[in-house]
CSV table of N, CA and C in Angstrom, one decimal:
chain,number,residue,atom,x,y,z
A,407,MET,N,123.3,261.9,-50.8
A,407,MET,CA,124.0,262.2,-49.6
A,407,MET,C,125.1,261.1,-49.4
A,408,GLU,N,125.0,260.0,-50.1
A,408,GLU,CA,126.0,259.0,-50.0
A,408,GLU,C,127.0,259.2,-51.0
A,409,SER,N,128.3,258.9,-50.7
A,409,SER,CA,129.3,259.1,-51.6
A,409,SER,C,129.2,258.0,-52.7
A,410,THR,N,129.6,258.3,-53.9
A,410,THR,CA,129.5,257.3,-54.9
A,410,THR,C,130.8,256.6,-55.1
A,411,SER,N,131.8,256.8,-54.2
A,411,SER,CA,133.1,256.2,-54.3
A,411,SER,C,133.1,254.8,-54.0
A,412,GLY,N,132.1,254.3,-53.3
A,412,GLY,CA,132.1,252.8,-53.0
A,412,GLY,C,131.0,252.5,-52.0
A,413,GLU,N,130.6,251.3,-52.0
A,413,GLU,CA,129.5,250.9,-51.1
A,413,GLU,C,130.0,250.9,-49.6
A,414,ASP,N,131.3,250.7,-49.4
A,414,ASP,CA,131.8,250.6,-48.0
A,414,ASP,C,132.1,252.0,-47.4
A,415,ALA,N,132.0,253.0,-48.2
A,415,ALA,CA,132.2,254.4,-47.7
A,415,ALA,C,131.2,254.7,-46.6
A,416,PRO,N,131.7,255.3,-45.5
A,416,PRO,CA,130.7,255.6,-44.4
A,416,PRO,C,129.8,256.8,-44.9
A,417,LYS,N,128.6,256.8,-44.4
A,417,LYS,CA,127.6,257.9,-44.6
A,417,LYS,C,128.0,259.1,-43.8
A,418,ARG,N,128.1,260.2,-44.5
A,418,ARG,CA,128.4,261.5,-43.8
A,418,ARG,C,127.1,262.0,-43.2
A,419,ASN,N,127.1,262.3,-42.0
A,419,ASN,CA,125.9,262.8,-41.3
A,419,ASN,C,125.7,264.3,-41.7
A,420,PRO,N,124.7,264.6,-42.4
A,420,PRO,CA,124.5,266.0,-42.9
A,420,PRO,C,123.9,266.9,-41.8
A,421,LEU,N,123.5,266.3,-40.6
A,421,LEU,CA,122.9,267.2,-39.6
A,421,LEU,C,124.0,267.8,-38.7
A,422,PRO,N,123.9,269.1,-38.4
A,422,PRO,CA,124.9,269.7,-37.5
A,422,PRO,C,124.9,269.0,-36.1
A,423,SER,N,126.0,268.8,-35.6
A,423,SER,CA,126.1,268.1,-34.3
A,423,SER,C,125.3,268.8,-33.2
A,424,ALA,N,125.2,270.1,-33.2
A,424,ALA,CA,124.5,270.8,-32.2
A,424,ALA,C,123.0,270.5,-32.3
A,425,LEU,N,122.5,270.4,-33.5
A,425,LEU,CA,121.1,270.0,-33.7
A,425,LEU,C,120.8,268.6,-33.3
A,426,VAL,N,121.7,267.6,-33.6
A,426,VAL,CA,121.6,266.3,-33.2
A,426,VAL,C,121.6,266.2,-31.7
A,427,SER,N,122.5,266.9,-31.0
A,427,SER,CA,122.6,266.9,-29.6
A,427,SER,C,121.3,267.4,-28.9
A,428,ASN,N,120.8,268.5,-29.5
A,428,ASN,CA,119.6,269.1,-29.0
A,428,ASN,C,118.4,268.2,-29.1
A,429,LEU,N,118.2,267.5,-30.3
A,429,LEU,CA,117.1,266.6,-30.5
A,429,LEU,C,117.2,265.4,-29.6
A,430,GLN,N,118.5,264.9,-29.4
A,430,GLN,CA,118.7,263.8,-28.5
A,430,GLN,C,118.3,264.1,-27.0
A,431,SER,N,118.6,265.3,-26.6
A,431,SER,CA,118.3,265.7,-25.2
A,431,SER,C,116.8,265.9,-25.1
A,432,VAL,N,116.1,266.4,-26.1
A,432,VAL,CA,114.6,266.6,-26.0
A,432,VAL,C,114.0,265.2,-26.0
A,433,LEU,N,114.4,264.3,-26.8
A,433,LEU,CA,113.8,263.0,-26.9
A,433,LEU,C,114.2,262.1,-25.6
A,434,ALA,N,115.4,262.3,-25.1
A,434,ALA,CA,115.8,261.6,-23.9
A,434,ALA,C,115.0,262.0,-22.7
A,435,ALA,N,114.5,263.2,-22.7
A,435,ALA,CA,113.7,263.6,-21.5
A,435,ALA,C,112.3,262.9,-21.6
A,436,ARG,N,112.0,262.3,-22.7
A,436,ARG,CA,110.7,261.6,-22.8
A,436,ARG,C,110.9,260.1,-22.8
A,437,ARG,N,111.9,259.6,-22.2
A,437,ARG,CA,112.2,258.2,-22.0
A,437,ARG,C,111.1,257.6,-21.2
A,438,PRO,N,110.8,256.2,-21.4
A,438,PRO,CA,109.8,255.6,-20.6
A,438,PRO,C,110.2,255.4,-19.1
A,439,SER,N,109.2,255.2,-18.3
A,439,SER,CA,109.5,255.1,-16.8
A,439,SER,C,110.2,253.8,-16.5
A,440,ALA,N,110.7,253.6,-15.3
A,440,ALA,CA,111.4,252.4,-14.9
A,440,ALA,C,110.5,251.2,-15.0
A,441,ALA,N,109.2,251.4,-14.6
A,441,ALA,CA,108.3,250.3,-14.6
A,441,ALA,C,108.1,249.8,-16.1
A,442,GLU,N,108.0,250.7,-17.0
A,442,GLU,CA,107.8,250.4,-18.4
A,442,GLU,C,109.0,249.6,-18.9
A,443,VAL,N,110.2,250.1,-18.5
A,443,VAL,CA,111.5,249.4,-19.0
A,443,VAL,C,111.6,248.0,-18.4
A,444,SER,N,111.2,247.8,-17.1
A,444,SER,CA,111.3,246.5,-16.6
A,444,SER,C,110.3,245.5,-17.2
A,445,THR,N,109.1,246.0,-17.5
A,445,THR,CA,108.1,245.2,-18.1
A,445,THR,C,108.6,244.8,-19.5
A,446,ALA,N,109.2,245.7,-20.2
A,446,ALA,CA,109.7,245.4,-21.6
A,446,ALA,C,110.8,244.4,-21.5
A,447,ALA,N,111.7,244.5,-20.5
A,447,ALA,CA,112.8,243.6,-20.3
A,447,ALA,C,112.4,242.2,-20.1
A,448,THR,N,111.3,242.0,-19.3
A,448,THR,CA,110.9,240.6,-19.0
A,448,THR,C,110.1,240.0,-20.2
A,449,ALA,N,109.6,240.7,-21.1
A,449,ALA,CA,108.9,240.2,-22.2
A,449,ALA,C,109.9,239.6,-23.2
A,450,SER,N,109.5,238.6,-23.9
A,450,SER,CA,110.4,238.0,-25.0
A,450,SER,C,110.6,239.0,-26.1
A,451,GLU,N,111.7,238.8,-26.9
A,451,GLU,CA,112.0,239.7,-27.9
A,451,GLU,C,110.9,239.9,-28.9
A,452,ALA,N,110.3,238.8,-29.3
A,452,ALA,CA,109.2,238.9,-30.3
A,452,ALA,C,108.0,239.7,-29.7
A,453,GLU,N,107.6,239.4,-28.5
A,453,GLU,CA,106.5,240.1,-27.8
A,453,GLU,C,106.8,241.6,-27.7
A,454,ALA,N,108.1,241.9,-27.3
A,454,ALA,CA,108.4,243.3,-27.2
A,454,ALA,C,108.3,244.1,-28.5
A,455,GLU,N,108.8,243.5,-29.6
A,455,GLU,CA,108.7,244.1,-30.9
A,455,GLU,C,107.2,244.3,-31.3
A,456,ALA,N,106.4,243.3,-31.0
A,456,ALA,CA,104.9,243.4,-31.4
A,456,ALA,C,104.3,244.5,-30.6
A,457,GLN,N,104.6,244.6,-29.3
A,457,GLN,CA,104.0,245.6,-28.4
A,457,GLN,C,104.5,247.0,-28.9
A,458,GLU,N,105.7,247.1,-29.3
A,458,GLU,CA,106.2,248.4,-29.7
A,458,GLU,C,105.6,248.9,-31.0
A,459,ALA,N,105.3,247.9,-31.9
A,459,ALA,CA,104.7,248.3,-33.2
A,459,ALA,C,103.2,248.7,-32.9
A,460,GLU,N,102.6,248.1,-32.0
A,460,GLU,CA,101.2,248.5,-31.6
A,460,GLU,C,101.2,249.8,-30.9
A,461,ALA,N,102.2,250.0,-30.0
A,461,ALA,CA,102.2,251.2,-29.2
A,461,ALA,C,102.5,252.5,-30.0
A,462,SER,N,103.2,252.3,-31.1
A,462,SER,CA,103.5,253.4,-32.0
A,462,SER,C,102.3,254.0,-32.6
A,463,ASP,N,101.3,253.2,-32.9
A,463,ASP,CA,100.1,253.6,-33.6
A,463,ASP,C,98.9,253.8,-32.6
A,464,ALA,N,98.9,253.1,-31.6
A,464,ALA,CA,97.7,253.1,-30.7
A,464,ALA,C,97.9,254.1,-29.6
A,465,PRO,N,96.9,254.9,-29.3
A,465,PRO,CA,97.0,255.9,-28.2
A,465,PRO,C,97.0,255.2,-26.8
A,466,ALA,N,97.5,255.8,-25.8
A,466,ALA,CA,97.5,255.3,-24.5
A,466,ALA,C,96.1,255.4,-24.0
A,467,GLY,N,95.8,254.9,-22.8
A,467,GLY,CA,94.5,254.9,-22.2
A,467,GLY,C,93.8,256.2,-22.1
A,468,ASP,N,94.6,257.3,-22.0
A,468,ASP,CA,94.1,258.6,-21.8
A,468,ASP,C,93.9,259.3,-23.2
A,469,GLY,N,94.1,258.6,-24.3
A,469,GLY,CA,94.0,259.2,-25.6
A,469,GLY,C,95.2,259.8,-26.2
A,470,THR,N,96.3,259.9,-25.4
A,470,THR,CA,97.5,260.5,-26.0
A,470,THR,C,98.4,259.4,-26.6
A,471,PRO,N,99.2,259.7,-27.6
A,471,PRO,CA,100.0,258.7,-28.3
A,471,PRO,C,101.0,258.1,-27.3
A,472,ALA,N,101.4,256.9,-27.6
A,472,ALA,CA,102.4,256.2,-26.7
A,472,ALA,C,103.8,256.9,-26.8
A,473,ARG,N,104.2,257.4,-27.9
A,473,ARG,CA,105.4,258.1,-28.1
A,473,ARG,C,105.1,259.5,-28.5
A,474,PRO,N,106.0,260.4,-28.2
A,474,PRO,CA,105.8,261.8,-28.6
A,474,PRO,C,105.7,261.9,-30.2
A,475,ILE,N,104.9,262.8,-30.6
A,475,ILE,CA,104.8,263.1,-32.1
A,475,ILE,C,105.6,264.3,-32.4
A,476,VAL,N,106.4,264.1,-33.5
A,476,VAL,CA,107.2,265.2,-34.0
A,476,VAL,C,106.7,265.5,-35.4
A,477,LEU,N,106.3,266.8,-35.6
A,477,LEU,CA,105.9,267.2,-36.9
A,477,LEU,C,107.0,267.9,-37.6
A,478,LEU,N,107.3,267.5,-38.9
A,478,LEU,CA,108.3,268.2,-39.7
A,478,LEU,C,107.8,268.9,-40.9
A,479,THR,N,108.4,270.0,-41.2
A,479,THR,CA,108.1,270.7,-42.5
A,479,THR,C,109.4,271.2,-43.0
A,480,CYS,N,109.5,271.6,-44.2
A,480,CYS,CA,110.7,272.2,-44.8
A,480,CYS,C,110.4,273.1,-46.0
A,481,ALA,N,111.0,274.3,-46.0
A,481,ALA,CA,110.7,275.2,-47.1
A,481,ALA,C,111.3,274.7,-48.4
A,482,GLY,N,112.3,273.8,-48.3
A,482,GLY,CA,112.9,273.2,-49.5
A,482,GLY,C,111.9,272.2,-50.2
A,483,GLY,N,110.9,271.9,-49.6
A,483,GLY,CA,109.9,271.0,-50.2
A,483,GLY,C,110.0,269.5,-49.7
A,484,ILE,N,109.0,268.7,-50.0
A,484,ILE,CA,108.9,267.4,-49.6
A,484,ILE,C,110.1,266.5,-50.0
A,485,ARG,N,110.7,266.8,-51.2
A,485,ARG,CA,111.8,266.0,-51.7
A,485,ARG,C,113.2,266.6,-51.4
A,486,SER,N,113.3,267.5,-50.5
A,486,SER,CA,114.6,268.1,-50.2
A,486,SER,C,115.4,267.1,-49.4
A,487,ALA,N,116.7,267.2,-49.6
A,487,ALA,CA,117.7,266.3,-49.0
A,487,ALA,C,117.7,266.6,-47.5
A,488,GLY,N,117.6,267.8,-47.0
A,488,GLY,CA,117.6,268.1,-45.6
A,488,GLY,C,116.4,267.5,-44.9
A,489,LEU,N,115.3,267.5,-45.5
A,489,LEU,CA,114.1,266.9,-44.8
A,489,LEU,C,114.3,265.4,-44.8
A,490,ALA,N,114.8,264.8,-45.8
A,490,ALA,CA,115.0,263.3,-45.9
A,490,ALA,C,116.0,262.9,-44.8
A,491,ALA,N,117.1,263.7,-44.6
A,491,ALA,CA,118.1,263.4,-43.6
A,491,ALA,C,117.5,263.5,-42.2
A,492,LEU,N,116.7,264.5,-42.0
A,492,LEU,CA,116.0,264.7,-40.7
A,492,LEU,C,115.1,263.6,-40.3
A,493,VAL,N,114.2,263.2,-41.3
A,493,VAL,CA,113.3,262.1,-41.1
A,493,VAL,C,114.1,260.8,-40.8
A,494,ASP,N,115.1,260.5,-41.6
A,494,ASP,CA,115.9,259.3,-41.4
A,494,ASP,C,116.5,259.3,-40.0
A,495,ALA,N,117.1,260.4,-39.5
A,495,ALA,CA,117.7,260.5,-38.2
A,495,ALA,C,116.7,260.2,-37.1
A,496,LEU,N,115.5,260.9,-37.2
A,496,LEU,CA,114.5,260.7,-36.2
A,496,LEU,C,113.9,259.3,-36.2
A,497,VAL,N,113.6,258.8,-37.3
A,497,VAL,CA,113.1,257.4,-37.4
A,497,VAL,C,114.1,256.4,-36.9
A,498,ALA,N,115.4,256.6,-37.2
A,498,ALA,CA,116.4,255.7,-36.7
A,498,ALA,C,116.5,255.7,-35.2
A,499,ALA,N,116.3,256.9,-34.6
A,499,ALA,CA,116.4,257.0,-33.1
A,499,ALA,C,115.3,256.2,-32.5
A,500,GLY,N,114.1,256.2,-33.2
A,500,GLY,CA,113.0,255.4,-32.7
A,500,GLY,C,112.3,255.9,-31.4
A,501,ARG,N,112.5,257.1,-31.1
A,501,ARG,CA,111.9,257.6,-29.8
A,501,ARG,C,110.7,258.5,-30.0
A,502,CYS,N,110.3,258.6,-31.3
A,502,CYS,CA,109.1,259.5,-31.6
A,502,CYS,C,108.4,259.0,-32.8
A,503,ASP,N,107.2,259.4,-33.0
A,503,ASP,CA,106.4,259.1,-34.2
A,503,ASP,C,106.6,260.3,-35.1
A,504,VAL,N,107.1,260.1,-36.3
A,504,VAL,CA,107.5,261.2,-37.2
A,504,VAL,C,106.3,261.4,-38.2
A,505,HIS,N,105.9,262.7,-38.3
A,505,HIS,CA,104.8,263.1,-39.2
A,505,HIS,C,105.4,264.2,-40.0
A,506,VAL,N,105.1,264.2,-41.3
A,506,VAL,CA,105.7,265.2,-42.2
A,506,VAL,C,104.5,265.9,-43.0
A,507,CYS,N,104.6,267.2,-43.1
A,507,CYS,CA,103.7,267.9,-44.0
A,507,CYS,C,104.5,269.1,-44.6
A,508,ALA,N,104.8,269.0,-45.9
A,508,ALA,CA,105.7,269.9,-46.5
A,508,ALA,C,105.2,270.3,-47.9
A,509,PRO,N,105.7,271.5,-48.4
A,509,PRO,CA,105.2,271.9,-49.7
A,509,PRO,C,105.7,270.9,-50.8
A,510,GLU,N,104.9,270.8,-51.9
A,510,GLU,CA,105.2,269.9,-52.9
A,510,GLU,C,106.4,270.4,-53.8
A,511,SER,N,106.7,271.7,-53.6
A,511,SER,CA,107.9,272.3,-54.4
A,511,SER,C,108.7,273.2,-53.4
A,512,ASP,N,109.8,273.6,-53.9
A,512,ASP,CA,110.7,274.5,-53.1
A,512,ASP,C,110.0,275.8,-52.8
A,513,LYS,N,109.9,276.2,-51.6
A,513,LYS,CA,109.3,277.4,-51.2
A,513,LYS,C,110.3,278.3,-50.3
A,514,GLN,N,111.6,278.1,-50.5
A,514,GLN,CA,112.5,278.8,-49.7
A,514,GLN,C,112.4,280.3,-50.0
A,515,ALA,N,112.7,281.1,-49.0
A,515,ALA,CA,112.6,282.5,-48.9
A,515,ALA,C,111.1,283.0,-48.9
A,516,CYS,N,110.2,282.1,-48.7
A,516,CYS,CA,108.8,282.6,-48.5
A,516,CYS,C,108.2,281.8,-47.4
A,517,GLY,N,109.0,281.4,-46.4
A,517,GLY,CA,108.5,280.6,-45.3
A,517,GLY,C,107.5,281.3,-44.4
A,518,HIS,N,107.5,282.6,-44.3
A,518,HIS,CA,106.5,283.3,-43.5
A,518,HIS,C,105.2,283.6,-44.2
A,519,SER,N,105.1,283.3,-45.5
A,519,SER,CA,103.9,283.6,-46.2
A,519,SER,C,102.8,282.6,-46.0
A,520,ILE,N,101.6,283.0,-46.3
A,520,ILE,CA,100.5,282.1,-46.2
A,520,ILE,C,99.7,282.2,-47.6
A,521,THR,N,99.0,281.2,-47.9
A,521,THR,CA,98.2,281.2,-49.2
A,521,THR,C,96.8,281.8,-48.9
A,522,ILE,N,96.5,282.8,-49.8
A,522,ILE,CA,95.2,283.4,-49.7
A,522,ILE,C,94.5,283.3,-51.1
A,523,ARG,N,93.2,283.3,-51.1
A,523,ARG,CA,92.4,283.3,-52.3
A,523,ARG,C,92.7,282.1,-53.2
A,524,GLU,N,93.3,281.0,-52.7
A,524,GLU,CA,93.5,279.8,-53.4
A,524,GLU,C,93.2,278.6,-52.5
A,525,THR,N,92.8,277.5,-53.1
A,525,THR,CA,92.6,276.3,-52.4
A,525,THR,C,93.9,275.5,-52.3
A,526,ILE,N,94.2,275.0,-51.1
A,526,ILE,CA,95.4,274.3,-50.8
A,526,ILE,C,95.1,272.8,-51.0
A,527,ALA,N,95.7,272.1,-51.9
A,527,ALA,CA,95.6,270.7,-52.1
A,527,ALA,C,96.6,269.9,-51.3
A,528,ALA,N,96.2,268.8,-50.8
A,528,ALA,CA,97.1,267.9,-50.0
A,528,ALA,C,97.0,266.5,-50.5
A,529,SER,N,98.1,265.8,-50.6
A,529,SER,CA,98.1,264.4,-50.9
A,529,SER,C,99.1,263.6,-50.1
A,530,SER,N,98.7,262.4,-49.9
A,530,SER,CA,99.6,261.5,-49.1
A,530,SER,C,100.8,261.1,-49.9
A,531,VAL,N,102.0,261.0,-49.3
A,531,VAL,CA,103.2,260.7,-49.9
A,531,VAL,C,103.9,259.5,-49.2
A,532,ASP,N,104.6,258.7,-49.9
A,532,ASP,CA,105.4,257.6,-49.2
A,532,ASP,C,106.7,258.2,-48.7
A,533,PHE,N,106.9,258.0,-47.4
A,533,PHE,CA,108.1,258.5,-46.7
A,533,PHE,C,108.5,257.4,-45.7
A,534,THR,N,109.5,256.7,-45.9
A,534,THR,CA,109.9,255.5,-45.1
A,534,THR,C,109.9,255.9,-43.6
A,535,GLY,N,109.1,255.2,-42.8
A,535,GLY,CA,109.1,255.4,-41.4
A,535,GLY,C,108.2,256.6,-40.9
A,536,ALA,N,107.6,257.3,-41.8
A,536,ALA,CA,106.8,258.5,-41.4
A,536,ALA,C,105.5,258.6,-42.1
A,537,LYS,N,104.5,259.2,-41.5
A,537,LYS,CA,103.3,259.5,-42.2
A,537,LYS,C,103.5,260.9,-42.8
A,538,ALA,N,103.3,261.0,-44.1
A,538,ALA,CA,103.6,262.2,-44.8
A,538,ALA,C,102.6,262.7,-45.8
A,539,PHE,N,102.5,264.0,-45.9
A,539,PHE,CA,101.6,264.7,-46.9
A,539,PHE,C,102.4,265.8,-47.5
A,540,GLU,N,102.1,266.0,-48.8
A,540,GLU,CA,102.6,267.2,-49.5
A,540,GLU,C,101.4,268.1,-49.8
A,541,THR,N,101.7,269.4,-49.8
A,541,THR,CA,100.6,270.4,-50.1
A,541,THR,C,101.1,271.4,-51.2
A,542,SER,N,100.1,272.0,-51.7
A,542,SER,CA,100.4,273.1,-52.7
A,542,SER,C,100.7,274.4,-52.0
A,543,GLY,N,100.6,274.4,-50.7
A,543,GLY,CA,100.8,275.7,-49.9
A,543,GLY,C,102.3,275.9,-49.5
A,544,THR,N,102.4,276.9,-48.6
A,544,THR,CA,103.7,277.3,-48.1
A,544,THR,C,104.0,276.4,-46.8
A,545,PRO,N,105.2,276.5,-46.2
A,545,PRO,CA,105.5,275.8,-45.0
A,545,PRO,C,104.5,276.2,-43.8
A,546,VAL,N,104.1,277.5,-43.8
A,546,VAL,CA,103.2,277.9,-42.7
A,546,VAL,C,101.8,277.2,-43.0
A,547,ASP,N,101.4,277.2,-44.2
A,547,ASP,CA,100.1,276.5,-44.6
A,547,ASP,C,100.2,275.0,-44.2
A,548,CYS,N,101.4,274.4,-44.4
A,548,CYS,CA,101.5,273.0,-44.1
A,548,CYS,C,101.4,272.7,-42.6
A,549,VAL,N,102.0,273.5,-41.8
A,549,VAL,CA,101.9,273.4,-40.3
A,549,VAL,C,100.5,273.7,-39.8
A,550,SER,N,99.9,274.7,-40.4
A,550,SER,CA,98.5,275.1,-40.0
A,550,SER,C,97.6,273.9,-40.3
A,551,LEU,N,97.7,273.4,-41.5
A,551,LEU,CA,96.9,272.3,-41.9
A,551,LEU,C,97.1,271.0,-41.1
A,552,ALA,N,98.3,270.7,-40.8
A,552,ALA,CA,98.7,269.6,-39.9
A,552,ALA,C,98.1,269.8,-38.5
A,553,LEU,N,98.1,271.0,-38.0
A,553,LEU,CA,97.6,271.2,-36.6
A,553,LEU,C,96.1,271.3,-36.6
A,554,SER,N,95.4,271.4,-37.8
A,554,SER,CA,94.0,271.5,-37.8
A,554,SER,C,93.3,270.2,-37.6
A,555,GLY,N,94.0,269.1,-37.7
A,555,GLY,CA,93.4,267.8,-37.5
A,555,GLY,C,92.8,267.2,-38.8
A,556,ARG,N,92.9,267.9,-39.9
A,556,ARG,CA,92.4,267.4,-41.1
A,556,ARG,C,93.3,266.3,-41.8
A,557,LEU,N,94.6,266.4,-41.5
A,557,LEU,CA,95.5,265.4,-42.1
A,557,LEU,C,95.9,264.3,-41.2
A,558,PHE,N,96.1,264.6,-39.9
A,558,PHE,CA,96.6,263.7,-38.9
A,558,PHE,C,95.5,263.6,-37.8
A,559,PRO,N,95.4,262.5,-37.1
A,559,PRO,CA,94.4,262.4,-36.0
A,559,PRO,C,94.7,263.1,-34.7
A,560,TRP,N,95.7,264.0,-34.7
A,560,TRP,CA,96.1,264.7,-33.5
A,560,TRP,C,96.1,266.2,-33.9
A,561,SER,N,96.2,267.0,-32.9
A,561,SER,CA,96.3,268.5,-33.1
A,561,SER,C,97.3,269.1,-32.3
A,562,SER,N,98.1,268.3,-31.6
A,562,SER,CA,99.1,268.9,-30.7
A,562,SER,C,100.4,268.0,-30.7
A,563,PRO,N,101.3,268.2,-31.6
A,563,PRO,CA,102.6,267.4,-31.5
A,563,PRO,C,103.4,267.9,-30.4
A,564,ALA,N,104.4,267.1,-29.9
A,564,ALA,CA,105.3,267.5,-28.9
A,564,ALA,C,106.3,268.5,-29.4
A,565,LEU,N,106.6,268.4,-30.7
A,565,LEU,CA,107.7,269.3,-31.2
A,565,LEU,C,107.4,269.5,-32.7
A,566,VAL,N,107.6,270.7,-33.2
A,566,VAL,CA,107.5,271.0,-34.6
A,566,VAL,C,108.9,271.5,-35.1
A,567,ILE,N,109.4,270.9,-36.1
A,567,ILE,CA,110.7,271.3,-36.7
A,567,ILE,C,110.5,271.7,-38.1
A,568,SER,N,111.1,272.8,-38.5
A,568,SER,CA,111.1,273.3,-39.9
A,568,SER,C,112.6,273.3,-40.3
A,569,GLY,N,112.8,272.5,-41.3
A,569,GLY,CA,114.2,272.4,-41.9
A,569,GLY,C,114.5,271.0,-42.2
A,570,ILE,N,115.6,270.7,-42.6
A,570,ILE,CA,116.9,271.4,-42.6
A,570,ILE,C,116.9,272.1,-44.0
A,571,ASN,N,117.2,273.4,-43.9
A,571,ASN,CA,117.2,274.2,-45.1
A,571,ASN,C,118.6,274.2,-45.8
A,572,THR,N,118.6,274.5,-47.1
A,572,THR,CA,119.9,274.7,-47.8
A,572,THR,C,120.4,276.1,-47.5
A,573,GLY,N,121.6,276.2,-47.1
A,573,GLY,CA,122.2,277.5,-46.9
A,573,GLY,C,121.8,278.2,-45.6
A,574,SER,N,122.1,279.4,-45.5
A,574,SER,CA,121.8,280.2,-44.3
A,574,SER,C,120.3,280.5,-44.2
A,575,ASN,N,119.8,280.6,-43.0
A,575,ASN,CA,118.4,280.9,-42.8
A,575,ASN,C,118.3,281.9,-41.7
A,576,CYS,N,118.9,283.1,-42.0
A,576,CYS,CA,119.1,284.1,-41.0
A,576,CYS,C,118.0,285.2,-41.1
A,577,GLY,N,117.1,285.1,-42.1
A,577,GLY,CA,116.1,286.1,-42.2
A,577,GLY,C,116.5,287.4,-42.9
A,578,TYR,N,117.6,287.4,-43.6
A,578,TYR,CA,118.0,288.6,-44.3
A,578,TYR,C,117.0,289.0,-45.4
A,579,GLU,N,116.3,288.0,-45.9
A,579,GLU,CA,115.4,288.2,-47.0
A,579,GLU,C,114.0,288.8,-46.6
A,580,ILE,N,113.8,288.8,-45.3
A,580,ILE,CA,112.5,289.3,-44.8
A,580,ILE,C,112.4,290.8,-44.9
A,581,THR,N,111.4,291.3,-45.5
A,581,THR,CA,111.2,292.7,-45.6
A,581,THR,C,109.9,293.1,-44.9
A,582,LEU,N,109.9,294.0,-44.0
A,582,LEU,CA,108.7,294.4,-43.3
A,582,LEU,C,108.1,295.6,-43.8
């Protein structure tokens, strides 16, 4: 995604501006309260960073996570450029905990399918800034498995995003 013309060349944002705007508005609606902001402002910079690191992993007193959880999947697979761009953008925004569960290989044009009569294998993958798993199943299998609580300690993310896919995703390939 970076241009090879030079190190000083700006990174082109592969995300459509409408998607970025929509994600920003969803995440902006989940901003901390004024009391939380004033408490963080009075703490020293080191203390604030330590508290934020703890808050991202530790649940609040009522058992809910401190920041909203966003679950990502992608029919292009765990190594797709679109998924990497989406993870990078959400992690950089720092407003949510990013979790990924995606197929181990490209499953485009079969996004509605589910795996039957086969065992679905899942394994942890390194993904900077996100907790991630790859599976032998389809994108639907991935989301279903993620929501089951078997991979992640939660069963209800604030938002589930599938994409960013390569090319048009208009459903022309779907046959009923």
